[in-house]
Amino acid sequence: MTTLRDLSRHLGLSVTQVSRALNNHADVSADTRERVHRVARELGYQPNVSARRLVTGRSGMLGLVLPGIPAEAENAMFVQIVGTLSQHLARMGRPFVLHIADPAEDVLDAYRRLTASGAIDGFVLLDPEIRDRRVAFLRTADVPFVIHGRIEEPHDYPFYDIDNRGVAERLTGLLTAAGHRRIAFLNGPKRRTYAVSRLHGYRAALARAGVAEEAGLHRFGPMTEGEGLLAGVALWGEGGPRPTAVVCGNSRLAAGLLRAFDALGLRVPRDVSVVVHDDELPGVRPQAFDPPLTATWSPLALGWPHLAQILAAAVDGAALPALQVQGEVGLVERASVRSVS
Amino acid sequence: MTTLRDLSRHLGLSVTQVSRALNNHADVSADTRERVHRVARELGYQPNVSARRLVTGRSGMLGLVLPGIPAEAENAMFVQIVGTLSQHLARMGRPFVLHIADPAEDVLDAYRRLTASGAIDGFVLLDPEIRDRRVAFLRTADVPFVIHGRIEEPHDYPFYDIDNRGVAERLTGLLTAAGHRRIAFLNGPKRRTYAVSRLHGYRAALARAGVAEEAGLHRFGPMTEGEGLLAGVALWGEGGPRPTAVVCGNSRLAAGLLRAFDALGLRVPRDVSVVVHDDELPGVRPQAFDPPLTATWSPLALGWPHLAQILAAAVDGAALPALQVQGEVGLVERASVRSVS
DNA sequence: CCTATCGTCCAAAACGTTTCGGATCAACGA
DNA sequence: TCGTTGATCCGAAACGTTTTGGACGATAGG
């Protein structure tokens, strides 16, 4: 292994100056800098991360901690996340540590160990919750992180997110504009912040249209095909409130819902109008449904590179506004909404 | 962050002695050792990995390098591998680095960087090839590794593998014992070592039964459903050699093959006898085929924990025979072989 | 001519750990 | 009584890097 001292001997310079040259500090002549870089390349010099970390307090490693091996249904998403993060971080020369915790232990212990030992100096946080314990811990430990999504205000932390409130407001607004007044909303899990934001958006759209919110039409729940099916039967089956339109939180819910409609003999959009938010989940596309569904549209896949870039910038000490990215949301109108004037 | 010096002050001991106590060295009294451990726990001491690595030359981190984001069909397997490795290594207190290389660059560069910078001190190697460049590099760089599978002899390196030669010999032997003499073999990719071992096993079984190998009945190829289908049409379609039995390298190949048989109007085992090696790939189970297939049987999933354990032992300097594990292979006879006496 | 300033350089300290080479002391056998 | 041995301890060096606090000339300004 070539060290700084090796380089300094080769060049007839002090170790100090070689270090400063390699790190592009100001007080080294252009000529020297060039020579140092060249010789470093020739000798295949790689700075020793441990030594660097020891003095700077940073290892350059970034990490993702998951509470356990993902469930079968999440496989494709897991590969997308982990693959994209690792690949992007690799391009920036930053090793990516994937820590899959023992389901039996508290994830916080994993964060504690990884940060205290100095192994990792920044984390990507997925699936943030309302009062997220990980965020609380990393904040007190003063360890950089980036959240996929947001937590409660104030938003004084790095994140990548979309405008979830706006998404729900837009989708609901499409339905009120078409004259619907009894609109169901199949939302995500109650603990998840985006679901709460979307609820606000749903309510805002209803209020704007002068529609009173009807109890039972908004449902928190897991965003799975099974849940969509159950919700469909509960809302449109025997004794259900039978709303005339519905907003689906994602396309898995929509898929389940359409199967319920099929069983109940309901047709879209004749009997029920359906709109959906499309994350471009692998394997379920709203345009492939029958009928194709009107949808807001923002691929989750677009977020991962941002997370990598933001986190890298965060550990390098970048300031806040640059570390907050809000993804674009598109809208595609298809044939799943009927006007009821 | 609590350091060794903090502990030493608290305990009235030298840093040296604290270090030796924590690492359970011989020359520290049982009493002292106990006190040190207790105080360390109380103060939440975590050894600084960078400092440790700097002096020992080891970081404790183990890694897996992949050439790119896996293809859709490999998702489930990827999750299984990465999840199991990370989880098992986490239990041993060893951070797991997943490096997904840029497909544009040479993977060897990734290994070079990760080892030279001292970030990682051991690798899991998947999908070994005949003259594997990664193995060559890691050997010269004197970096520990463990191979899932084996390369050419001599087998003087850590590995987890099954007896691939034996698998092919056993499966082929079942067919010769049932009186078959024209036996096809849908094998894996030519560059892969296990495929070569299996070819040897196939030939050994034929020789033992006094059967001459017929050209064109053995096929190297990717182990996909598509390849099974193509092979089926090529071997049993118009102008094909129409063997009376076939050995499938895995259940994906078998699935494709059975679809070809279906299209060609062939029935198993009436027209063709089929045996398969079952890795327990997620999603394709030979017992669920029609008819259920006779199979040798060795879940790939059993290998990942071994790889984690072997690699951890290898970087700790364990000696060879203990680092070579051969997985068990079972055999389940089902209704897919017909005797042709 | 003297002092400031600037550009370029360097020696030494520091980071937290492990390890080498002893030091100390009590117990023991000769 | 005197080495010997063994158990337990410690100081100091080392690992490779960054950073601090200056040194040294050369140039410019007064």
XYZ file of C-alpha atoms (C1' of nucleotides) in Angstrom:
742
model
C 0.000 0.000 0.000
C 1.354 3.404 -0.977
C 1.166 6.008 1.749
C 1.591 9.737 1.879
C 5.103 9.256 3.152
C 5.976 7.176 0.087
C 4.773 9.988 -2.108
C 6.620 12.605 -0.101
C 9.877 10.678 -0.451
C 9.377 10.257 -4.178
C 8.668 13.938 -4.619
C 11.109 15.421 -2.167
C 8.253 17.191 -0.439
C 6.922 17.095 3.066
C 3.988 14.856 3.917
C 2.078 18.003 4.760
C 2.482 19.484 1.364
C 1.569 16.270 -0.404
C -1.614 16.028 1.625
C -2.514 19.611 0.893
C -1.765 19.188 -2.785
C -3.987 16.132 -3.057
C -6.816 17.860 -1.245
C -6.452 20.912 -3.457
C -5.693 23.362 -0.700
C -4.833 26.925 -1.538
C -1.243 27.259 -0.445
C 0.416 24.912 -2.870
C 1.780 25.981 -6.224
C -0.008 24.878 -9.351
C 3.137 23.158 -10.515
C 3.564 21.162 -7.305
C -0.089 20.238 -7.216
C 0.148 18.879 -10.711
C 3.291 16.872 -9.962
C 1.813 15.404 -6.805
C -1.357 14.337 -8.530
C 0.582 12.713 -11.321
C 2.884 10.724 -9.058
C -0.058 9.716 -6.874
C -1.783 8.323 -9.917
C 1.345 6.540 -11.096
C 1.890 4.874 -7.743
C -1.768 3.985 -7.381
C -2.098 5.914 -4.169
C -5.369 5.427 -2.278
C -5.797 7.413 0.928
C -6.298 5.163 3.915
C -9.855 5.797 5.015
C -9.204 4.745 8.577
C -6.402 7.189 9.087
C -8.371 9.928 7.457
C -11.392 9.206 9.554
C -9.376 9.094 12.728
C -8.363 12.676 12.306
C -11.346 14.154 10.495
C -14.029 12.223 12.297
C -15.514 11.036 9.023
C -15.260 7.665 7.323
C -16.883 8.554 4.020
C -19.219 5.607 4.385
C -22.933 6.093 4.081
C -25.510 3.622 5.224
C -29.009 2.305 5.046
C -30.499 0.398 7.952
C -33.533 -1.793 7.403
C -35.509 -3.480 10.157
C -35.383 -6.907 8.484
C -35.325 -8.777 5.215
C -38.096 -7.273 3.094
C -41.261 -9.208 2.354
C -41.713 -10.898 -0.997
C -43.967 -8.151 -2.340
C -41.289 -5.553 -1.645
C -38.541 -7.394 -3.485
C -38.593 -5.328 -6.631
C -38.681 -2.072 -4.699
C -35.874 -3.178 -2.417
C -33.649 -4.019 -5.351
C -34.408 -0.693 -6.949
C -33.627 1.275 -3.808
C -30.548 -0.576 -2.715
C -29.200 -0.941 -6.220
C -29.618 2.689 -7.154
C -28.256 4.010 -3.876
C -25.223 1.753 -3.945
C -24.484 2.511 -7.551
C -24.800 6.269 -7.227
C -22.763 6.379 -4.048
C -20.138 4.155 -5.632
C -19.790 6.686 -8.441
C -19.059 9.339 -5.845
C -16.420 7.094 -4.324
C -18.495 6.466 -1.234
C -18.875 2.912 -0.006
C -22.446 1.993 0.841
C -23.165 0.010 3.982
C -26.358 -1.985 4.028
C -27.296 -3.026 7.521
C -30.230 -5.382 7.825
C -31.009 -5.503 11.489
C -32.046 -8.489 13.480
C -35.850 -8.247 13.677
C -35.572 -9.213 17.333
C -33.538 -6.158 18.293
C -34.400 -2.496 18.294
C -33.239 -0.779 15.097
C -32.048 2.136 17.188
C -29.363 -0.119 18.633
C -28.086 -0.666 15.139
C -27.864 3.078 14.548
C -26.207 3.526 17.908
C -23.538 0.959 17.177
C -22.829 2.119 13.670
C -22.462 5.755 14.630
C -20.635 5.304 17.931
C -17.987 3.110 16.370
C -17.490 5.755 13.724
C -18.136 3.288 10.962
C -20.726 5.369 9.174
C -21.226 9.060 8.917
C -24.569 9.446 7.252
C -27.827 7.576 6.785
C -30.676 7.325 4.335
C -33.969 7.055 6.199
C -36.866 5.325 4.486
C -40.499 5.155 5.569
C -40.459 8.029 8.071
C -43.127 7.985 10.739
C -44.926 10.672 12.662
C -42.569 11.034 15.586
C -39.674 9.178 14.110
C -37.309 7.776 16.747
C -34.470 7.412 14.266
C -34.624 11.080 13.417
C -34.660 11.996 17.080
C -31.624 9.848 17.746
C -29.578 10.987 14.767
C -30.325 14.577 15.632
C -29.033 14.301 19.172
C -26.051 12.307 17.954
C -25.439 15.018 15.365
C -25.184 12.530 12.522
C -26.249 13.645 9.040
C -29.211 11.944 7.371
C -31.632 12.377 4.521
C -35.255 11.349 4.663
C -37.247 9.875 1.842
C -40.406 11.758 2.625
C -40.913 14.244 5.418
C -41.787 14.312 9.081
C -43.692 16.934 10.998
C -42.752 20.595 10.800
C -40.481 22.431 10.993
C -38.825 20.986 7.891
C -35.303 21.763 9.030
C -33.605 18.629 7.734
C -32.534 17.203 4.378
C -35.199 15.311 2.455
C -36.473 14.200 -0.887
C -40.224 14.224 -1.108
C -43.103 14.996 -3.378
C -45.981 17.324 -2.597
C -48.265 14.724 -1.076
C -50.812 17.236 0.089
C -50.967 18.609 -3.435
C -51.305 15.140 -4.940
C -54.377 14.329 -2.879
C -55.838 17.759 -3.420
C -55.368 17.497 -7.151
C -56.867 14.026 -7.431
C -59.820 14.847 -5.217
C -60.274 18.108 -7.099
C -60.598 16.235 -10.387
C -63.521 14.344 -8.919
C -65.282 17.315 -7.349
C -64.839 19.174 -10.638
C -66.632 16.309 -12.353
C -69.510 16.835 -9.972
C -68.856 14.081 -7.459
C -69.727 14.838 -3.869
C -69.394 11.488 -2.165
C -65.718 10.665 -2.650
C -63.862 7.874 -0.897
C -60.131 8.006 -0.224
C -58.061 4.853 0.184
C -55.060 6.300 1.995
C -51.809 4.836 3.373
C -50.936 3.791 6.937
C -51.955 6.214 9.669
C -48.469 6.433 11.166
C -46.921 7.500 7.911
C -46.454 11.198 7.409
C -47.320 11.207 3.729
C -50.698 9.672 4.519
C -51.428 12.493 6.917
C -50.390 15.083 4.325
C -52.647 13.452 1.797
C -55.536 13.494 4.196
C -55.071 17.248 4.514
C -55.084 17.564 0.735
C -58.250 15.495 0.430
C -59.992 17.663 3.006
C -58.797 20.875 1.394
C -60.234 19.842 -1.962
C -63.537 18.868 -0.425
C -63.718 22.164 1.447
C -62.864 24.120 -1.656
C -65.749 22.434 -3.458
C -68.074 23.059 -0.566
C -68.485 19.372 0.152
C -68.866 18.138 3.732
C -66.614 15.226 4.592
C -68.624 12.077 5.148
C -67.482 9.742 7.895
C -66.212 6.348 6.791
C -65.192 7.383 3.288
C -61.590 8.029 4.224
C -59.618 4.921 5.151
C -56.081 4.613 6.466
C -54.482 1.252 5.752
C -51.611 -0.688 4.188
C -51.221 0.079 0.512
C -51.649 -3.439 -0.774
C -53.819 -5.147 -3.309
C -55.512 -7.058 -0.521
C -56.420 -3.875 1.301
C -57.862 -2.416 -1.905
C -60.041 -5.446 -2.314
C -61.280 -5.348 1.272
C -61.962 -1.622 1.074
C -63.907 -2.111 -2.132
C -66.164 -4.702 -0.573
C -66.592 -2.658 2.592
C -67.523 0.535 0.754
C -69.531 -0.817 -2.169
C -70.695 -4.187 -0.882
C -73.906 -4.891 0.956
C -74.770 -2.125 3.388
C -71.811 -0.009 2.273
C -72.059 3.762 1.771
C -71.500 3.372 -2.007
C -69.631 6.577 -2.852
C -69.661 7.617 -6.504
C -65.936 8.149 -6.791
C -62.700 7.111 -5.120
C -59.112 8.275 -4.814
C -56.560 5.440 -4.515
C -53.283 6.096 -2.753
C -51.330 3.866 -5.103
C -51.843 1.451 -7.951
C -51.709 -1.656 -5.792
C -54.756 -0.429 -3.912
C -56.381 0.329 -7.255
C -55.682 -3.161 -8.537
C -57.393 -4.716 -5.527
C -60.250 -2.265 -5.745
C -60.912 -3.106 -9.390
C -61.028 -6.787 -8.532
C -63.641 -6.030 -5.900
C -65.637 -4.003 -8.442
C -65.419 -6.919 -10.827
C -66.847 -9.243 -8.184
C -69.558 -6.759 -7.253
C -70.562 -6.211 -10.863
C -69.571 -2.543 -10.810
C -68.077 -0.860 -13.846
C -65.573 2.006 -14.039
C -66.410 4.791 -14.739
C -70.110 3.991 -15.251
C -70.759 3.119 -11.612
C -67.718 4.502 -9.866
C -65.059 6.981 -10.948
C -61.517 6.096 -9.964
C -58.346 8.158 -9.792
C -55.018 7.053 -8.428
C -51.552 8.231 -7.563
C -48.981 6.268 -9.509
C -45.543 5.740 -7.986
C -44.558 3.592 -10.952
C -44.281 0.605 -8.701
C -42.651 -2.279 -10.539
C -45.348 -4.513 -12.000
C -48.517 -2.415 -11.597
C -49.243 0.276 -14.137
C -52.496 2.269 -14.054
C -52.502 2.648 -17.813
C -52.710 -1.134 -18.111
C -55.891 -1.348 -16.062
C -59.338 -1.697 -17.634
C -60.173 1.081 -18.083
C -56.838 2.928 -17.911
C -56.924 5.121 -14.820
C -56.541 8.837 -14.550
C -53.504 9.353 -12.352
C -51.065 11.741 -10.817
C -47.681 10.455 -11.496
C -44.275 10.566 -9.816
C -41.899 7.616 -10.075
C -40.400 6.583 -6.779
C -37.347 5.569 -8.774
C -36.538 9.235 -9.412
C -35.985 9.771 -5.722
C -33.115 7.391 -5.015
C -30.428 9.273 -6.941
C -31.484 12.445 -5.173
C -31.185 10.761 -1.795
C -27.661 9.644 -2.625
C -26.644 13.075 -3.807
C -28.272 14.920 -0.923
C -26.731 12.685 1.701
C -23.293 13.014 0.179
C -23.657 16.769 0.210
C -24.984 16.722 3.767
C -21.996 14.879 5.202
C -19.762 17.278 3.323
C -21.387 19.992 5.369
C -23.621 21.621 2.778
C -26.284 23.969 4.099
C -29.957 23.276 4.245
C -31.996 24.722 1.424
C -29.851 22.870 -1.103
C -30.519 19.601 0.702
C -34.253 19.680 0.269
C -35.589 18.425 -3.027
C -39.202 18.178 -4.006
C -39.916 15.833 -6.905
C -42.160 16.735 -9.797
C -45.660 15.308 -10.003
C -47.387 14.849 -13.352
C -51.021 14.241 -14.196
C -52.404 11.986 -16.898
C -56.116 12.035 -17.543
C -57.487 8.765 -18.822
C -60.957 7.290 -19.102
C -61.781 6.463 -15.510
C -63.722 9.546 -14.436
C -67.357 10.186 -15.383
C -68.981 13.611 -15.148
C -72.114 13.634 -13.066
C -72.805 17.330 -13.599
C -17.844 9.432 22.271
C -16.236 7.447 25.057
C -12.666 6.443 24.391
C -10.242 4.049 25.974
C -8.660 6.954 27.794
C -11.988 7.860 29.376
C -12.316 4.315 30.643
C -8.751 4.265 31.898
C -9.318 7.445 33.891
C -12.555 6.098 35.368
C -10.885 2.872 36.362
C -7.493 4.144 37.440
C -5.873 1.798 34.960
C -3.599 2.333 32.005
C -5.035 2.524 28.516
C -3.023 -0.565 27.717
C -4.607 -2.623 30.404
C -8.099 -1.480 29.515
C -7.538 -2.455 25.920
C -6.200 -5.853 26.894
C -9.051 -6.424 29.305
C -11.661 -5.642 26.664
C -9.981 -7.905 24.149
C -9.751 -10.685 26.729
C -6.009 -11.005 26.694
C -4.279 -13.372 29.085
C -2.335 -11.076 31.360
C -5.173 -9.283 33.063
C -6.751 -10.475 36.276
C -10.259 -11.870 36.192
C -11.336 -9.177 38.609
C -9.979 -6.334 36.497
C -11.394 -7.786 33.336
C -14.804 -7.928 34.907
C -14.613 -4.348 36.201
C -13.448 -3.024 32.846
C -16.215 -4.740 30.965
C -18.804 -3.428 33.373
C -17.660 0.172 33.198
C -17.355 -0.057 29.431
C -20.953 -1.169 29.246
C -22.084 1.542 31.621
C -20.384 4.283 29.647
C -21.598 2.867 26.341
C -18.078 2.449 25.058
C -17.772 1.512 21.373
C -14.269 0.976 20.034
C -13.456 3.359 17.227
C -13.135 1.158 14.175
C -10.900 3.577 12.331
C -8.345 3.714 15.089
C -8.432 -0.018 15.440
C -8.055 -0.569 11.759
C -5.194 1.866 11.523
C -3.096 -0.238 13.834
C -4.364 -3.734 13.071
C -4.795 -3.281 9.355
C -8.351 -4.542 9.541
C -11.623 -2.637 9.415
C -13.988 -5.455 10.295
C -16.097 -4.627 7.265
C -16.959 -7.313 4.791
C -18.232 -6.697 1.324
C -20.068 -7.932 -1.703
C -19.405 -6.408 -5.101
C -21.911 -6.877 -7.892
C -21.350 -5.850 -11.495
C -24.650 -3.977 -11.711
C -28.233 -3.786 -10.561
C -29.634 -7.290 -10.950
C -32.179 -8.089 -13.632
C -35.840 -8.368 -12.773
C -35.804 -12.168 -12.751
C -33.019 -12.157 -10.169
C -34.798 -9.850 -7.745
C -35.957 -12.488 -5.315
C -32.569 -14.169 -5.264
C -30.773 -10.863 -4.793
C -32.925 -9.986 -1.813
C -32.331 -13.392 -0.320
C -28.567 -13.191 -0.735
C -28.059 -9.612 0.332
C -30.586 -9.811 3.144
C -29.210 -12.989 4.635
C -25.592 -11.918 4.350
C -26.222 -8.530 5.880
C -28.302 -9.920 8.677
C -25.877 -12.661 9.615
C -22.884 -10.362 9.465
C -24.744 -7.779 11.518
C -25.267 -10.382 14.210
C -21.517 -10.898 14.309
C -21.055 -7.160 14.651
C -19.607 -6.816 11.193
C -20.912 -4.082 8.937
C -21.742 -5.269 5.443
C -20.759 -3.158 2.472
C -22.742 -3.651 -0.692
C -20.974 -2.205 -3.671
C -22.905 -2.171 -6.910
C -20.406 -1.242 -9.532
C -20.968 0.987 -12.475
C -21.641 -1.396 -15.370
C -19.393 0.786 -17.501
C -16.311 0.188 -15.382
C -14.297 -2.921 -14.721
C -15.392 -4.601 -11.475
C -11.761 -5.203 -10.664
C -11.327 -1.462 -10.222
C -13.980 -1.567 -7.547
C -12.111 -4.321 -5.712
C -8.882 -2.420 -6.120
C -10.297 0.755 -4.629
C -12.086 -0.935 -1.768
C -9.069 -2.941 -0.705
C -6.396 -0.306 -1.262
C -8.223 2.279 0.798
C -8.492 -0.267 3.570
C -12.243 0.071 3.687
C -12.995 -3.624 3.440
C -11.082 -6.642 4.529
C -12.948 -9.535 3.033
C -15.265 -10.343 0.145
C -18.005 -12.752 -0.772
C -17.612 -13.870 -4.367
C -20.698 -14.995 -6.256
C -20.916 -16.670 -9.643
C -17.284 -17.783 -9.951
C -15.992 -18.389 -13.431
C -13.397 -20.670 -14.884
C -10.327 -18.473 -14.560
C -11.818 -15.917 -12.226
C -10.050 -12.544 -12.376
C -11.418 -11.477 -8.996
C -9.893 -14.494 -7.328
C -6.583 -13.835 -9.033
C -6.599 -10.229 -7.871
C -7.637 -10.897 -4.291
C -5.007 -13.602 -4.038
C -2.172 -11.345 -5.091
C -3.528 -8.565 -2.883
C -3.684 -11.063 -0.034
C -7.275 -10.169 0.812
C -9.507 -12.888 2.294
C -12.547 -14.060 0.350
C -15.061 -16.865 0.228
C -16.516 -18.254 -2.959
C -20.049 -19.426 -3.451
C -19.142 -22.376 -5.600
C -15.685 -23.437 -6.616
C -13.088 -22.673 -9.239
C -10.553 -24.996 -10.794
C -8.247 -27.118 -8.640
C -6.414 -26.994 -6.366
C -9.192 -26.099 -3.941
C -6.949 -24.124 -1.623
C -9.390 -21.341 -0.772
C -12.509 -20.884 1.364
C -15.795 -21.839 -0.273
C -19.325 -23.035 0.175
C -20.430 -25.394 -2.530
C -22.427 -28.489 -3.194
C -21.193 -31.592 -4.972
C -22.215 -30.566 -8.466
C -20.489 -33.461 -10.106
C -22.361 -35.808 -7.796
C -25.679 -34.085 -8.485
C -25.410 -34.591 -12.225
C -24.135 -38.125 -11.815
C -26.983 -39.010 -9.502
C -29.695 -37.538 -11.708
C -28.290 -39.097 -14.863
C -27.881 -42.383 -12.989
C -31.562 -42.408 -12.114
C -32.367 -42.301 -15.797
C -29.863 -44.913 -16.914
C -31.103 -47.153 -14.121
C -34.594 -46.767 -15.548
C -33.253 -48.046 -18.836
C -32.834 -44.772 -20.697
C -29.897 -44.564 -23.077
C -30.542 -41.351 -24.973
C -30.435 -38.740 -22.203
C -30.301 -34.975 -22.777
C -28.709 -32.590 -20.281
C -29.762 -28.950 -20.071
C -26.738 -27.537 -18.294
C -25.720 -24.047 -17.124
C -23.430 -21.483 -18.783
C -20.172 -22.848 -20.181
C -17.987 -20.359 -18.283
C -19.419 -21.349 -14.945
C -17.448 -23.900 -12.988
C -20.444 -25.753 -11.638
C -21.663 -26.397 -15.167
C -18.344 -27.995 -16.025
C -18.477 -30.154 -12.892
C -21.952 -31.244 -13.787
C -20.876 -32.155 -17.291
C -18.259 -34.441 -15.752
C -20.927 -36.033 -13.564
C -23.215 -36.583 -16.535
C -20.434 -38.241 -18.495
C -19.406 -40.391 -15.553
C -22.952 -41.706 -15.140
C -23.244 -42.465 -18.851
C -19.903 -44.249 -18.828
C -20.832 -46.265 -15.777
C -23.979 -47.438 -17.565
C -22.043 -48.245 -20.702
C -23.814 -45.616 -22.738
C -21.967 -43.677 -25.405
C -22.463 -39.917 -25.236
C -24.465 -38.674 -28.185
C -23.496 -35.338 -29.691
C -26.016 -32.537 -29.323
C -27.768 -33.929 -26.258
C -25.734 -31.872 -23.808
C -26.391 -28.143 -23.956
C -24.653 -25.316 -22.125
C -26.792 -22.223 -21.711
C -28.391 -19.701 -19.397
C -30.610 -21.341 -16.803
C -33.797 -19.535 -17.696
C -37.307 -20.534 -18.561
C -36.791 -19.176 -22.055
C -33.740 -21.344 -22.595
C -35.668 -24.421 -21.390
C -38.370 -23.703 -23.896
C -35.923 -23.224 -26.756
C -34.028 -26.363 -25.829
C -37.259 -28.331 -25.711
C -38.235 -27.284 -29.205
C -34.723 -27.840 -30.527
C -34.431 -31.344 -29.066
C -37.976 -32.646 -29.476
C -39.359 -30.478 -32.257
C -39.230 -31.239 -35.928
C -35.968 -32.868 -36.958
C -34.755 -33.004 -33.361
C -32.950 -36.029 -31.917
C -35.859 -36.742 -29.535
C -34.075 -38.234 -26.524
C -36.209 -40.344 -24.166
C -35.108 -38.553 -21.008
C -33.630 -35.284 -19.864
C -31.746 -33.843 -16.910
C -32.561 -30.181 -16.152
C -29.970 -28.043 -14.419
C -32.594 -26.135 -12.457
C -36.321 -25.728 -12.163
C -36.525 -22.653 -14.366
C -35.165 -24.687 -17.238
C -37.660 -27.412 -16.363
C -40.552 -24.949 -16.383
C -39.661 -23.795 -19.883
C -39.106 -27.336 -21.038
C -42.540 -28.452 -19.843
C -44.128 -25.576 -21.712
C -42.375 -26.740 -24.850
C -43.596 -30.290 -24.227
C -47.090 -28.950 -23.815
C -46.870 -27.178 -27.145
C -45.389 -30.255 -28.830
C -48.037 -32.543 -27.399
C -45.542 -34.561 -25.387
C -46.424 -35.955 -21.974
C -44.186 -36.570 -18.965
C -43.259 -39.313 -18.195
C -45.091 -41.160 -20.996
C -43.050 -39.613 -23.801
C -40.100 -38.133 -21.978
C -38.714 -38.712 -18.487
C -37.580 -35.567 -16.676
C -35.368 -35.076 -13.644
C -34.144 -31.800 -12.280
C -31.871 -30.257 -9.719
C -33.864 -28.021 -7.415
C -32.115 -25.029 -5.835
C -35.387 -23.981 -4.245
C -35.414 -20.855 -6.324
C -38.121 -18.498 -5.135
C -41.257 -19.039 -7.177
C -40.520 -22.282 -9.030
C -41.015 -25.556 -7.214
C -40.597 -28.894 -9.014
C -43.226 -30.535 -6.803
C -45.771 -28.061 -8.165
C -45.188 -29.094 -11.783
C -47.489 -31.450 -13.620
C -46.378 -34.087 -12.999
C -44.254 -33.372 -9.924
C -40.631 -33.870 -10.913
C -38.074 -36.198 -9.432
C -35.320 -33.944 -8.161
C -32.088 -33.644 -6.307
C -32.491 -30.934 -3.832
C -30.270 -28.376 -2.143
C -31.620 -24.927 -1.259
C -29.338 -22.089 -2.309
C -30.665 -20.268 0.736
C -28.742 -22.623 3.011
C -25.488 -21.352 1.597
C -25.661 -17.669 2.527
C -25.289 -18.080 6.284
C -22.318 -20.337 5.663
C -20.700 -17.729 3.444
C -21.091 -15.115 6.158
C -19.651 -17.383 8.816
C -16.780 -18.626 6.650
C -15.756 -15.151 5.588
C -15.816 -13.865 9.144
C -13.629 -16.762 10.207
C -11.311 -16.230 7.241
C -10.576 -12.591 8.046
C -9.968 -13.654 11.641
C -7.214 -15.808 10.256
C -8.767 -19.253 10.555
C -7.025 -22.046 8.687
C -8.288 -23.714 5.578
C -10.089 -26.990 6.081
C -12.536 -25.305 8.420
C -13.333 -22.714 5.761
C -14.562 -25.190 3.194
C -18.151 -26.285 3.540
C -19.960 -28.648 1.242
C -23.745 -28.445 1.438
C -25.963 -31.505 1.647
C -27.912 -32.651 -1.392
C -31.167 -34.550 -1.015
C -33.113 -36.614 -3.514
C -36.881 -36.820 -3.883
C -38.307 -39.319 -6.318
C -41.606 -38.266 -7.811
C -43.608 -39.382 -10.818
C -41.611 -37.982 -13.705
C -39.459 -40.977 -14.660
C -40.725 -43.930 -16.620
C -38.916 -47.253 -16.740
C -38.197 -48.405 -20.261
C -36.508 -51.640 -19.202
C 16.276 50.618 3.464
C 12.733 48.730 6.365
C 8.471 46.574 7.029
C 4.278 44.154 5.234
C 2.403 40.984 2.423
C 2.158 36.961 -0.210
C 3.217 32.475 -1.917
C 5.077 28.323 -0.763
C 6.614 25.232 2.190
C 7.434 22.260 6.665
C 7.789 20.082 11.640
C 5.033 18.446 14.959
C 0.841 17.358 17.174
C -3.291 14.994 17.160
C -6.944 11.333 16.349
C -7.914 6.238 19.346
C -6.348 1.970 19.243
C -3.032 -2.146 19.666
C 1.350 -4.014 20.812
C 6.232 -4.250 22.177
C 9.305 -4.400 25.726
C 9.763 -4.094 29.917
C 8.606 -3.064 35.296
C 6.897 -4.504 39.680
C 5.798 -7.607 43.234
C 4.638 -11.797 45.512
C 5.445 -16.603 45.902
C 8.580 -20.248 45.547
C 12.425 -23.496 45.424
C 17.311 -23.998 46.159
C 19.190 -15.339 51.335
C 18.924 -15.158 46.435
C 17.658 -15.802 42.011
C 13.384 -17.585 39.301
C 8.971 -17.662 37.922
C 4.403 -16.056 37.050
C 0.785 -12.822 37.350
C -0.373 -8.312 36.570
C 0.457 -4.088 35.113
C 2.344 0.180 32.379
C 4.904 3.701 29.107
C 5.802 4.554 24.637
C 5.747 3.684 19.895
C 3.249 2.871 15.912
C -0.492 3.029 12.242
C -1.529 7.152 8.034
C -3.767 11.100 7.748
C -5.099 16.193 8.533
C -4.263 20.481 10.709
C -1.969 23.954 13.405
C 1.298 27.337 13.761
C 4.689 28.869 12.006
C 9.360 29.541 8.708
C 11.453 31.324 4.695
C 12.194 34.203 0.646
C 10.640 37.234 -2.681
C 8.023 41.140 -3.871
C 5.714 45.445 -3.016
C 4.756 49.717 -0.498
C 6.258 53.363 2.366
